[in-house]
XYZ file of C-alpha atoms in Angstrom:
339
model
C 23.229 23.211 13.984
C 21.595 23.017 17.424
C 17.854 23.250 17.845
C 16.339 24.546 21.071
C 14.460 21.930 23.160
C 11.251 23.984 23.093
C 11.441 24.278 19.318
C 12.088 20.535 18.985
C 9.151 19.694 21.258
C 6.921 22.022 19.257
C 8.113 20.450 16.013
C 7.398 16.936 17.270
C 3.978 17.903 18.634
C 3.048 19.665 15.400
C 4.299 16.708 13.375
C 2.262 14.206 15.396
C -0.849 16.368 15.073
C -0.310 16.636 11.318
C 0.169 12.863 11.179
C -3.156 12.252 12.958
C -4.925 14.632 10.576
C -3.243 12.976 7.597
C -4.368 9.517 8.718
C -7.903 10.855 9.241
C -7.890 12.341 5.742
C -6.423 9.157 4.232
C -9.330 7.140 5.621
C -11.735 9.229 3.531
C -9.950 8.401 0.260
C -11.400 5.476 -1.675
C -14.359 4.217 -3.680
C -16.833 4.504 -0.793
C -17.643 8.078 0.113
C -16.640 8.914 3.680
C -16.038 12.359 5.130
C -13.653 13.424 7.879
C -16.669 14.079 10.127
C -17.759 10.440 9.609
C -14.321 9.256 10.698
C -14.398 11.482 13.791
C -17.877 10.209 14.768
C -16.806 6.606 14.311
C -13.648 7.034 16.409
C -15.586 8.896 19.120
C -18.191 6.139 19.268
C -15.505 3.467 19.405
C -13.580 5.186 22.199
C -16.367 6.662 24.324
C -19.284 4.433 23.323
C -22.551 5.379 21.675
C -23.835 5.316 18.113
C -21.817 6.848 15.282
C -24.810 6.975 12.940
C -22.848 5.156 10.219
C -23.884 1.940 8.512
C -22.156 -1.332 9.380
C -20.562 -1.282 5.917
C -18.993 2.133 6.502
C -17.857 1.120 9.989
C -16.228 -1.974 8.510
C -14.508 0.080 5.801
C -13.034 2.393 8.433
C -11.924 -0.158 11.011
C -11.062 -3.175 8.870
C -9.711 -1.597 5.681
C -8.680 2.036 5.632
C -7.597 2.744 9.206
C -5.260 -0.268 9.514
C -3.863 0.506 6.050
C -3.138 4.134 6.929
C -1.668 3.270 10.340
C 0.497 0.590 8.706
C 1.725 3.165 6.179
C 2.744 5.448 9.043
C 4.498 2.647 10.926
C 6.363 1.354 7.859
C 7.393 4.861 6.834
C 8.761 5.581 10.297
C 10.640 2.275 10.462
C 12.217 2.507 7.004
C 13.259 6.126 7.545
C 14.939 5.266 10.857
C 16.730 2.300 9.236
C 18.063 4.593 6.529
C 19.314 7.110 9.084
C 21.132 4.398 11.050
C 22.781 2.857 7.984
C 23.921 6.232 6.656
C 25.590 7.012 9.985
C 27.151 3.576 10.489
C 28.521 3.402 6.948
C 29.197 7.151 6.653
C 27.517 7.050 3.269
C 24.627 9.375 2.306
C 23.402 6.859 -0.283
C 22.876 4.005 2.174
C 19.394 2.674 2.866
C 17.865 -0.809 3.263
C 16.681 -0.884 -0.371
C 19.918 0.310 -2.006
C 22.052 -2.000 0.159
C 20.059 -5.074 -0.824
C 18.571 -5.675 2.633
C 15.007 -5.307 1.331
C 15.739 -7.623 -1.608
C 17.205 -10.241 0.714
C 14.177 -9.980 2.990
C 11.956 -10.447 -0.059
C 13.777 -13.683 -0.973
C 13.288 -15.006 2.555
C 9.598 -14.083 2.664
C 8.858 -15.474 -0.812
C 10.723 -18.697 0.051
C 8.385 -19.214 3.001
C 5.263 -18.276 1.009
C 5.884 -20.339 -2.129
C 8.431 -23.012 -1.185
C 7.269 -23.586 2.392
C 10.859 -23.267 3.662
C 10.585 -23.122 7.435
C 6.818 -22.587 7.264
C 5.245 -23.065 10.681
C 8.629 -22.707 12.384
C 10.078 -19.325 11.489
C 7.113 -17.821 9.626
C 7.270 -15.168 6.919
C 8.782 -12.489 9.171
C 11.470 -14.930 10.307
C 12.261 -15.900 6.724
C 12.459 -12.230 5.773
C 14.839 -11.576 8.687
C 17.172 -14.406 7.667
C 17.113 -13.163 4.076
C 17.867 -9.610 5.193
C 20.808 -10.748 7.326
C 22.152 -12.925 4.500
C 21.921 -10.045 2.019
C 23.689 -7.617 4.332
C 26.426 -10.181 5.016
C 26.957 -10.562 1.255
C 27.187 -6.776 0.891
C 29.775 -6.454 3.666
C 31.904 -9.301 2.263
C 31.802 -7.885 -1.288
C 32.600 -4.381 -0.045
C 35.568 -5.626 2.013
C 36.937 -7.624 -0.940
C 36.588 -4.531 -3.131
C 38.514 -2.284 -0.740
C 36.021 -1.445 2.009
C 35.420 2.203 1.092
C 31.941 3.695 1.446
C 31.368 3.936 -2.304
C 32.259 0.246 -2.607
C 29.562 -0.558 -0.040
C 26.911 1.067 -2.231
C 28.205 -0.712 -5.351
C 28.176 -4.013 -3.455
C 24.630 -3.230 -2.343
C 23.515 -2.670 -5.917
C 25.087 -6.000 -6.928
C 23.372 -7.773 -4.015
C 20.052 -6.143 -4.896
C 20.248 -7.498 -8.427
C 21.297 -10.940 -7.204
C 18.502 -11.309 -4.665
C 15.923 -9.764 -7.015
C 16.896 -12.409 -9.590
C 16.537 -15.140 -6.958
C 13.097 -13.833 -6.037
C 12.008 -13.808 -9.692
C 13.329 -17.351 -10.157
C 11.413 -18.640 -7.147
C 8.214 -16.899 -8.238
C 8.288 -18.054 -11.855
C 9.377 -21.611 -11.070
C 7.112 -22.286 -8.082
C 3.971 -20.150 -8.385
C 0.835 -20.481 -10.489
C -0.555 -17.501 -12.414
C -2.667 -16.225 -9.529
C 0.145 -16.552 -6.995
C 2.537 -14.844 -9.407
C 0.263 -11.818 -9.782
C -0.291 -11.456 -6.048
C 3.386 -11.927 -5.116
C 4.635 -9.517 -7.777
C 2.113 -6.897 -6.614
C 3.304 -7.440 -3.044
C 6.964 -7.118 -4.092
C 6.229 -3.684 -5.579
C 5.046 -2.579 -2.156
C 1.466 -3.039 -1.072
C -0.297 -1.965 2.105
C -3.720 -3.245 1.057
C -5.954 -5.022 3.579
C -3.550 -5.544 6.485
C -4.748 -7.120 9.703
C -4.463 -5.318 13.026
C -2.067 -8.086 14.105
C 0.306 -7.170 11.271
C 0.021 -3.506 12.211
C 0.818 -4.337 15.840
C 3.853 -6.468 14.929
C 5.280 -3.769 12.650
C 4.517 -1.130 15.264
C 6.307 -3.090 17.983
C 9.386 -3.683 15.807
C 9.539 -0.005 14.809
C 9.045 1.233 18.379
C 11.773 -1.067 19.741
C 14.129 -0.045 16.953
C 13.484 3.654 17.552
C 14.098 3.283 21.294
C 17.398 1.462 20.651
C 18.477 4.179 18.208
C 17.655 6.964 20.672
C 19.513 5.164 23.470
C 22.576 4.764 21.226
C 22.313 8.273 19.780
C 25.677 9.303 21.230
C 27.376 6.341 19.549
C 25.682 7.165 16.244
C 26.977 10.738 16.526
C 30.485 9.360 17.016
C 30.165 6.877 14.132
C 29.501 9.829 11.830
C 33.194 10.764 12.330
C 34.482 7.237 11.739
C 35.207 4.074 13.719
C 38.525 5.367 15.080
C 36.884 8.503 16.473
C 34.123 6.410 18.058
C 36.670 4.045 19.651
C 38.675 7.026 20.962
C 35.539 8.213 22.758
C 35.302 4.898 24.605
C 32.550 3.327 22.472
C 32.576 -0.440 21.983
C 32.521 -0.158 18.199
C 32.035 -3.850 17.410
C 29.212 -4.417 19.908
C 27.265 -1.234 19.089
C 27.648 -1.799 15.352
C 26.387 -5.389 15.699
C 23.401 -4.292 17.795
C 22.406 -1.523 15.377
C 22.857 -3.664 12.257
C 20.786 -6.463 13.834
C 18.036 -4.022 14.822
C 18.053 -2.501 11.333
C 17.845 -5.917 9.675
C 15.018 -6.990 12.017
C 12.981 -3.818 11.407
C 13.449 -4.107 7.643
C 12.531 -7.789 7.659
C 9.318 -7.292 9.646
C 8.246 -4.366 7.457
C 9.055 -6.185 4.207
C 7.210 -9.313 5.355
C 4.024 -7.227 5.651
C 4.364 -4.497 3.030
C 6.786 -5.836 0.436
C 9.915 -4.016 -0.696
C 9.247 -0.273 -0.440
C 12.339 1.543 -1.635
C 14.028 4.926 -1.156
C 12.177 6.008 2.017
C 15.347 5.444 4.042
C 17.419 7.280 1.440
C 15.399 10.477 1.061
C 14.104 11.233 4.561
C 17.383 11.307 6.566
C 18.655 14.156 4.381
C 15.427 16.080 4.945
C 15.558 15.479 8.717
C 19.166 16.705 8.950
C 18.191 19.854 7.066
C 15.405 20.521 9.601
C 16.953 19.636 12.988
C 20.653 19.044 12.350
C 22.797 15.934 12.728
C 22.396 15.067 16.428
C 20.745 11.656 16.419
C 18.887 12.071 19.709
C 16.836 14.796 18.019
C 17.051 13.540 14.463
C 15.728 9.997 15.006
C 12.275 10.914 16.414
C 12.012 13.670 13.797
C 12.928 11.152 11.117
C 10.272 8.712 12.338
C 7.552 11.388 12.149
C 8.672 12.548 8.694
C 8.824 8.965 7.406
C 5.326 8.271 8.712
C 3.927 11.406 7.055
C 5.705 10.654 3.787
C 4.368 7.113 3.426
C 0.818 8.014 4.518
C 0.651 10.591 1.728
C 2.363 8.236 -0.735
C -0.391 5.740 0.071
C -3.031 8.416 -0.564
C -1.476 9.254 -3.941
C -1.397 5.564 -4.829
C -5.141 5.298 -4.191
C -5.963 8.366 -6.305
C -3.697 8.157 -9.375
C -5.412 5.234 -11.123
C -8.611 5.072 -9.036
C -10.551 2.898 -8.402
C -7.467 0.638 -8.568
C -4.519 1.144 -6.231
C -1.028 1.829 -7.517
C 1.612 -0.110 -5.521
C 3.150 2.243 -3.015
C 6.660 1.191 -4.010
C 6.074 2.800 -7.404
C 5.259 6.139 -5.735
C 8.316 6.055 -3.473
C 10.568 5.148 -6.418
C 9.240 8.073 -8.486
C 10.169 10.416 -5.622
C 13.302 8.576 -4.507
C 15.187 8.038 -7.757
C 15.561 11.782 -8.541
C 16.693 12.341 -4.937
C 19.209 9.501 -5.277
C 20.619 11.160 -8.414
C 20.817 14.564 -6.710
C 22.676 13.153 -3.702
C 25.005 11.218 -6.027
C 25.826 14.362 -8.019
C 26.306 16.378 -4.849
C 28.750 13.810 -3.463
C 30.657 13.736 -6.760
C 31.278 17.483 -6.590
C 32.866 17.336 -3.148
């Protein structure tokens, strides 16, 4: 399936416009009543100067609470979706994503170890701890899969085993090292929470996602070749070992940075690549930017649903993505079994 360049450009432009409108709408959702016109006036005043006519409280709600939360949702959705697309191509497995393969769980162990145990605190920081945990988890998955035969279905089974192992380690650290208040906050974070992020956290996640997306677009030809297997990629002159190492490192880094800020948000990287392929086909140079836009839209609206379902409280966003992702996981599993 080949999509015309003009159609692709129109799709991307329309998707970005829809994303901006979605973020604007998301800012209006919450206990304090704000309309889309209020958001537009505030942004116009911030960019061009002048008075928005809003109270300082409403300005603070927009710029310190809701806007960074909605932008972070978009950034995390884009990053996780791209990670899922890369892993599915590298492993040639439609069920691969950072959550299913245990990468998110490993990142959670690393982040929680820094938060509660102080391991490496002040040296590597929470994002660094999450990265080391993500790399360790993925290494465990690859070793288990190779020992079990190395087939793609074994990779997923090894990922499920690693997920359970690292989830158990996280629970052990939390219950043995945290007080009641810390336990509540960490467990809420582990379910996926985008509440009250700083603009610094948004910028860090945005930088990691942008770098990862650029790397994926630049290696799009290699990703296309990997979809046919390592031998086919090597026959086309691709340095399989080097490209695989680069892409796995980038994927682990993106996942670690996102998890360190938002917690473990599952199934975004599983569901969205299938939707992107259905829209624009399998060529990664087109699919990756499309995937980033779709992932951003998906998580922004998941965040909106999480604010509305049990308002005025917020439902962890990981719960929303799991409700959508688990049925999709089952459908893909059944579809693969019938082939």
